[in-house]
Short mmCIF file of C-alpha atoms in Angstrom, two decimals:
data_model
loop_
_atom_site.label_atom_id
_atom_site.label_comp_id
_atom_site.label_asym_id
_atom_site.label_seq_id
_atom_site.Cartn_x
_atom_site.Cartn_y
_atom_site.Cartn_z
CA MET A 1 75.94 9.39 -80.87
CA LEU A 2 75.44 11.59 -84.00
CA THR A 3 79.11 12.35 -84.68
CA ARG A 4 78.53 14.77 -87.60
CA ARG A 5 75.25 16.25 -86.33
CA GLY A 6 76.72 19.19 -84.44
CA ILE A 7 79.03 20.15 -87.31
CA LEU A 8 76.34 19.91 -89.95
CA LEU A 9 73.76 21.84 -87.98
CA ALA A 10 76.29 24.56 -87.18
CA ALA A 11 77.07 24.80 -90.87
CA LEU A 12 73.49 24.96 -92.12
CA GLY A 13 72.96 28.63 -91.35
CA GLY A 14 76.16 29.93 -92.82
CA VAL A 15 76.58 27.51 -95.71
CA LEU A 16 73.02 27.61 -97.01
CA SER A 17 72.59 31.35 -96.62
CA GLY A 18 75.79 32.80 -97.93
CA VAL A 19 78.33 30.46 -99.63
CA THR A 20 77.79 29.58 -103.27
CA GLY A 21 79.59 26.71 -104.91
CA CYS A 22 79.47 24.59 -101.74
CA THR A 23 75.69 24.08 -101.56
CA ARG A 24 74.11 21.20 -103.38
CA ARG A 25 70.68 21.73 -104.90
CA ASP A 26 67.51 20.20 -103.45
CA PRO A 27 68.30 16.51 -102.61
CA THR A 28 64.96 15.38 -103.92
CA VAL A 29 66.10 15.87 -107.49
CA ILE A 30 69.60 14.36 -107.41
CA GLY A 31 70.87 10.85 -107.78
CA ARG A 32 69.16 9.94 -111.04
CA PRO A 33 71.84 9.77 -113.79
CA SER A 34 70.55 8.89 -117.24
CA ALA A 35 72.00 5.70 -118.64
CA VAL A 36 71.17 3.03 -121.16
CA PRO A 37 69.79 -0.01 -119.32
CA SER A 38 72.69 -2.40 -118.76
CA LEU A 39 71.33 -5.21 -116.58
CA SER A 40 73.19 -8.44 -117.04
CA GLY A 41 71.22 -11.64 -117.15
CA ALA A 42 67.45 -12.24 -116.91
CA PRO A 43 65.52 -11.94 -113.67
CA SER A 44 65.68 -15.21 -111.70
CA ALA A 45 62.55 -17.26 -111.44
CA VAL A 46 60.96 -17.20 -108.02
CA ALA A 47 58.06 -19.35 -106.82
CA GLY A 48 55.42 -16.81 -106.06
CA ALA A 49 52.92 -18.92 -104.07
CA PRO A 50 54.58 -18.59 -100.63
CA TYR A 51 54.85 -14.75 -101.04
CA ALA A 52 51.21 -14.55 -102.26
CA SER A 53 50.07 -16.42 -99.21
CA LEU A 54 51.92 -14.00 -96.95
CA ALA A 55 50.26 -11.00 -98.59
CA ALA A 56 46.80 -12.64 -98.63
CA GLY A 57 47.16 -13.44 -94.92
CA LEU A 58 48.01 -9.79 -94.16
CA ALA A 59 44.97 -8.57 -96.06
CA ALA A 60 42.83 -10.97 -94.02
CA ALA A 61 44.43 -9.86 -90.81
CA ILE A 62 43.68 -6.19 -91.52
CA ARG A 63 40.05 -6.91 -92.49
CA GLY A 64 39.65 -9.12 -89.50
CA GLY A 65 40.80 -6.41 -87.14
CA ALA A 66 44.05 -7.97 -85.90
CA ALA A 67 45.56 -6.12 -82.93
CA GLY A 68 47.11 -2.91 -84.10
CA THR A 69 44.86 -2.54 -87.23
CA ASP A 70 43.13 0.47 -85.57
CA ARG A 71 46.56 2.26 -85.74
CA LEU A 72 46.25 2.41 -89.49
CA GLY A 73 43.28 4.74 -89.31
CA GLY A 74 42.01 5.85 -92.72
CA PHE A 75 44.86 3.87 -94.32
CA LYS A 76 43.31 0.54 -93.26
CA ASP A 77 41.25 -0.11 -96.44
CA ARG A 78 44.11 0.98 -98.77
CA ALA A 79 46.55 -1.31 -97.01
CA ALA A 80 44.20 -4.33 -97.23
CA ALA A 81 43.70 -3.61 -100.93
CA ALA A 82 47.43 -3.27 -101.45
CA PHE A 83 48.12 -6.68 -99.96
CA ASP A 84 45.40 -8.16 -102.15
CA ALA A 85 47.26 -6.68 -105.12
CA HIS A 86 50.56 -8.15 -103.98
CA ALA A 87 48.98 -11.59 -103.56
CA ALA A 88 47.43 -11.39 -107.03
CA PHE A 89 50.74 -10.34 -108.56
CA PHE A 90 52.77 -13.21 -107.07
CA ALA A 91 50.08 -15.93 -107.58
CA ALA A 92 46.62 -14.99 -108.81
CA GLY A 93 43.67 -16.47 -106.88
CA THR A 94 45.63 -17.02 -103.64
CA THR A 95 43.71 -16.87 -100.43
CA ALA A 96 44.98 -17.30 -96.89
CA ALA A 97 43.80 -17.14 -93.32
CA ALA A 98 45.02 -14.29 -91.11
CA PRO A 99 48.14 -15.17 -89.12
CA GLY A 100 47.95 -15.11 -85.36
CA GLY A 101 49.29 -12.33 -83.20
CA SER A 102 49.35 -8.59 -83.82
CA LEU A 103 49.39 -6.99 -87.22
CA SER A 104 52.76 -5.44 -86.44
CA GLU A 105 54.27 -8.85 -85.74
CA ALA A 106 52.69 -10.50 -88.76
CA ALA A 107 53.60 -7.66 -91.20
CA GLY A 108 57.09 -7.51 -89.81
CA SER A 109 57.64 -11.24 -90.25
CA ALA A 110 56.26 -11.07 -93.79
CA ALA A 111 58.49 -8.12 -94.56
CA THR A 112 61.60 -10.05 -93.43
CA THR A 113 60.64 -12.97 -95.75
CA PHE A 114 59.96 -10.75 -98.74
CA LEU A 115 63.14 -8.72 -98.27
CA ALA A 116 65.37 -11.82 -97.91
CA ALA A 117 64.06 -13.44 -101.04
CA PRO A 118 66.97 -14.79 -103.10
CA ALA A 119 66.07 -13.21 -106.41
CA ARG A 120 67.67 -11.05 -109.06
CA GLY A 121 66.54 -8.49 -111.49
CA THR A 122 62.92 -7.43 -111.69
CA SER A 123 61.80 -10.22 -109.39
CA ALA A 124 64.18 -8.93 -106.66
CA ALA A 125 62.83 -5.37 -107.00
CA ARG A 126 59.21 -6.52 -106.83
CA LEU A 127 59.76 -8.71 -103.80
CA ALA A 128 61.72 -6.03 -102.03
CA ALA A 129 59.02 -3.47 -102.78
CA ALA A 130 56.37 -5.75 -101.27
CA GLY A 131 58.55 -6.24 -98.27
CA ALA A 132 59.15 -2.51 -97.84
CA TYR A 133 55.36 -1.97 -97.93
CA ALA A 134 54.87 -4.69 -95.34
CA ALA A 135 57.55 -3.17 -93.09
CA ALA A 136 55.81 0.23 -93.38
CA VAL A 137 52.53 -1.26 -92.33
CA ALA A 138 54.25 -3.11 -89.47
CA SER A 139 55.75 0.12 -88.21
CA LEU A 140 52.45 1.97 -88.37
CA ALA A 141 50.66 -0.84 -86.58
CA GLY A 142 53.16 -0.72 -83.75
CA ALA A 143 53.34 3.05 -83.39
CA ARG A 144 51.81 4.92 -80.46
CA SER A 145 50.79 7.96 -82.54
CA PRO A 146 51.04 7.02 -86.18
CA ARG A 147 50.35 9.46 -89.07
CA THR A 148 48.20 8.41 -92.00
CA PRO A 149 50.18 8.03 -95.20
CA ALA A 150 48.88 9.81 -98.25
CA GLU A 151 47.93 7.82 -101.33
CA ALA A 152 50.62 7.74 -104.00
CA PRO A 153 50.68 6.11 -107.40
CA SER A 154 53.01 3.17 -108.37
CA ALA A 155 54.49 3.30 -111.90
CA ASP A 156 54.18 0.38 -114.27
CA THR A 157 57.92 0.35 -114.98
CA ILE A 158 61.15 1.40 -113.34
CA ALA A 159 64.15 2.64 -115.38
CA ALA A 160 66.98 0.14 -115.34
CA LEU A 161 70.61 0.97 -114.63
CA GLY A 162 73.71 -1.25 -114.41
CA ASP A 163 74.68 -2.12 -110.85
CA ALA A 164 77.59 0.38 -110.70
CA GLU A 165 75.51 3.28 -111.94
CA ALA A 166 72.64 2.30 -109.59
CA MET A 167 74.98 2.07 -106.58
CA THR A 168 76.58 5.41 -107.37
CA ALA A 169 73.18 7.09 -107.73
CA LEU A 170 71.97 5.71 -104.39
CA VAL A 171 75.18 6.76 -102.59
CA VAL A 172 74.69 10.33 -103.86
CA GLN A 173 71.04 10.31 -102.70
CA LEU A 174 71.91 8.81 -99.27
CA HIS A 175 74.53 11.56 -98.68
CA ALA A 176 71.79 14.11 -99.11
CA ALA A 177 69.27 12.12 -97.05
CA LEU A 178 71.69 11.77 -94.14
CA PHE A 179 72.29 15.48 -94.12
CA ALA A 180 68.54 16.10 -94.06
CA ILE A 181 67.89 13.52 -91.37
CA GLU A 182 70.49 15.03 -89.04
CA ALA A 183 68.92 18.49 -89.52
CA ALA A 184 65.44 17.09 -88.88
CA ILE A 185 66.36 15.17 -85.72
CA ALA A 186 67.19 18.42 -84.00
CA GLN A 187 63.49 19.37 -84.21
CA LEU A 188 62.10 15.91 -83.20
CA SER A 189 61.47 14.21 -79.89
CA GLY A 190 59.93 11.07 -78.50
CA GLU A 191 58.76 8.46 -80.96
CA ASP A 192 59.59 10.65 -83.93
CA ALA A 193 63.16 11.12 -82.90
CA ALA A 194 63.50 7.39 -82.20
CA TRP A 195 62.43 6.26 -85.74
CA ALA A 196 64.46 9.05 -87.30
CA ARG A 197 67.59 7.79 -85.52
CA VAL A 198 66.96 4.25 -86.72
CA LEU A 199 66.55 5.73 -90.20
CA LEU A 200 69.83 7.61 -89.83
CA ASP A 201 71.72 4.46 -88.76
CA GLY A 202 70.15 2.32 -91.51
CA HIS A 203 70.96 4.86 -94.29
CA ARG A 204 74.48 5.30 -93.03
CA ALA A 205 75.10 1.53 -93.02
CA ALA A 206 73.67 1.21 -96.54
CA ARG A 207 75.73 4.11 -97.84
CA ASP A 208 78.90 2.86 -96.30
CA GLY A 209 78.32 -0.62 -97.53
CA LEU A 210 77.73 0.57 -101.17
CA ALA A 211 80.80 2.90 -100.98
CA ALA A 212 82.90 -0.02 -99.85
CA GLU A 213 81.65 -2.18 -102.74
CA LEU A 214 82.42 0.57 -105.24
CA GLY A 215 85.87 0.98 -103.70
CA ARG A 216 86.39 -2.78 -103.86
CA ARG A 217 85.80 -2.61 -107.62
CA SER A 218 88.19 0.38 -107.92
CA LEU A 219 85.32 2.66 -108.94
CA ARG A 220 84.98 6.25 -107.80
CA VAL A 221 82.99 6.80 -104.67
CA PRO A 222 81.06 10.09 -104.74
CA ALA A 223 81.82 12.37 -101.88
CA ALA A 224 79.22 14.11 -99.80
CA GLN A 225 78.66 17.86 -100.38
CA VAL A 226 79.40 20.30 -97.62
CA ALA A 227 75.68 21.15 -97.44
CA TYR A 228 72.41 20.55 -99.27
CA ASP A 229 69.62 22.95 -100.09
CA ILE A 230 67.00 21.29 -97.90
CA GLY A 231 65.53 24.31 -96.18
CA ARG A 232 66.05 24.55 -92.43
CA PRO A 233 63.21 22.97 -90.42
CA THR A 234 62.30 25.03 -87.33
CA ASP A 235 59.62 22.82 -85.76
CA THR A 236 58.33 19.23 -85.73
CA ALA A 237 55.99 19.68 -88.65
CA GLY A 238 58.74 21.11 -90.86
CA ALA A 239 61.18 18.31 -89.82
CA VAL A 240 58.65 15.57 -90.55
CA ALA A 241 57.71 17.20 -93.94
CA LEU A 242 61.41 17.29 -94.80
CA LEU A 243 61.86 13.60 -94.05
CA ALA A 244 58.77 12.70 -96.12
CA ARG A 245 60.14 14.64 -99.11
CA VAL A 246 63.71 13.37 -98.93
CA GLU A 247 62.81 9.73 -98.20
CA THR A 248 60.33 9.66 -101.09
CA ALA A 249 63.30 10.63 -103.30
CA VAL A 250 65.38 7.67 -101.91
CA LEU A 251 62.82 5.07 -102.90
CA PRO A 252 63.43 4.82 -106.69
CA ASP A 253 67.19 4.80 -106.34
CA ALA A 254 67.05 2.05 -103.71
CA CYS A 255 64.70 0.04 -105.96
CA ARG A 256 67.13 0.41 -108.91
CA VAL A 257 70.04 -1.01 -106.86
CA THR A 258 67.90 -3.96 -105.77
CA ARG A 259 66.94 -4.64 -109.40
CA ALA A 260 70.45 -4.13 -110.77
CA ALA A 261 72.33 -6.08 -108.13
CA THR A 262 74.38 -9.02 -109.44
CA ASP A 263 75.31 -10.37 -106.00
CA GLU A 264 73.57 -10.90 -102.68
CA THR A 265 75.52 -8.25 -100.76
CA VAL A 266 74.44 -5.40 -103.06
CA ARG A 267 70.91 -6.70 -103.28
CA ARG A 268 70.56 -6.71 -99.47
CA LEU A 269 71.96 -3.13 -99.30
CA GLY A 270 69.48 -1.89 -101.84
CA ALA A 271 66.57 -3.73 -100.18
CA SER A 272 67.57 -2.39 -96.76
CA ALA A 273 67.60 1.25 -98.04
CA LEU A 274 64.24 0.67 -99.72
CA GLU A 275 62.77 -0.74 -96.49
CA ASP A 276 64.01 2.12 -94.33
CA ALA A 277 62.87 4.77 -96.75
CA ALA A 278 59.37 3.21 -97.10
CA VAL A 279 59.03 3.08 -93.32
CA ALA A 280 60.13 6.68 -92.96
CA VAL A 281 57.67 7.87 -95.72
CA ALA A 282 54.80 6.09 -93.90
CA ARG A 283 55.86 7.31 -90.46
CA SER A 284 56.06 10.93 -91.72
CA GLY A 285 52.65 10.73 -93.44
CA GLY A 286 54.17 11.02 -96.91
CA GLY A 287 52.82 9.38 -100.08
CA LEU A 288 53.32 5.57 -99.87
CA PRO A 289 52.85 3.67 -103.19
CA VAL A 290 51.68 0.11 -103.18
CA TRP A 291 55.04 -0.83 -104.69
CA PRO A 292 57.48 1.49 -102.96
CA GLY A 293 60.37 2.55 -105.26
CA TRP A 294 58.68 1.24 -108.41
CA ALA A 295 58.52 4.74 -109.96
#
């Protein structure tokens, strides 16, 4: 199933230890080119009330102890406060009753709605970030043995790029992330291996979709390096820590694509990468901001 996995893992030892010029530096610090903001057009206006109601309902579900809330552990209070913040951002003063069913189902449904919002510019990025957070909570609430995410700050602003620059940066970052995921999967089993494989497939689809769009525009598609300086995980803890580190680095680039997108296909690709990365950060016990990617 992992067509490149065997080749990449076989290459890790030799390439990372002895060959210079073929090894990329740490993937957590690549994929962020400097550029003058070049967004075209103003962010589209989006009615915030429906999204505020979704967020307020999730906060109520968590505080009311909906099925699966106990899976959040020490993250429970922070998650409820985060959804309060989302609700206040989209429409101040909104309240809502908790939806029926499990927290995983309710948060997953809300995430789908947030992530599919037909917005552009800053509005698109904010909605996608809220959706990514909801997806992370949904995944934790449905996990058998979830880890507790660490607290992480969300920045007030995110640097803007034009859509071509943003897509190129995310492709570069996803090349590195895919390499790291394939190395990590060799040390994972059970539920960890399952979500890591979903992450691998999602990132590969996003990378290939963005590469196809760049090619359609006759723009250069950055090639993957032979290897990346990720360190070689030798056990489950090392593999999970690697995924937390690399996926945290994906978040800002995915958010920039979502913000910069001028058409729906590109926006969806950015939002999908943002969602997958946020879920992976949460599942690996990394630092999950209230607004994933907004940093």
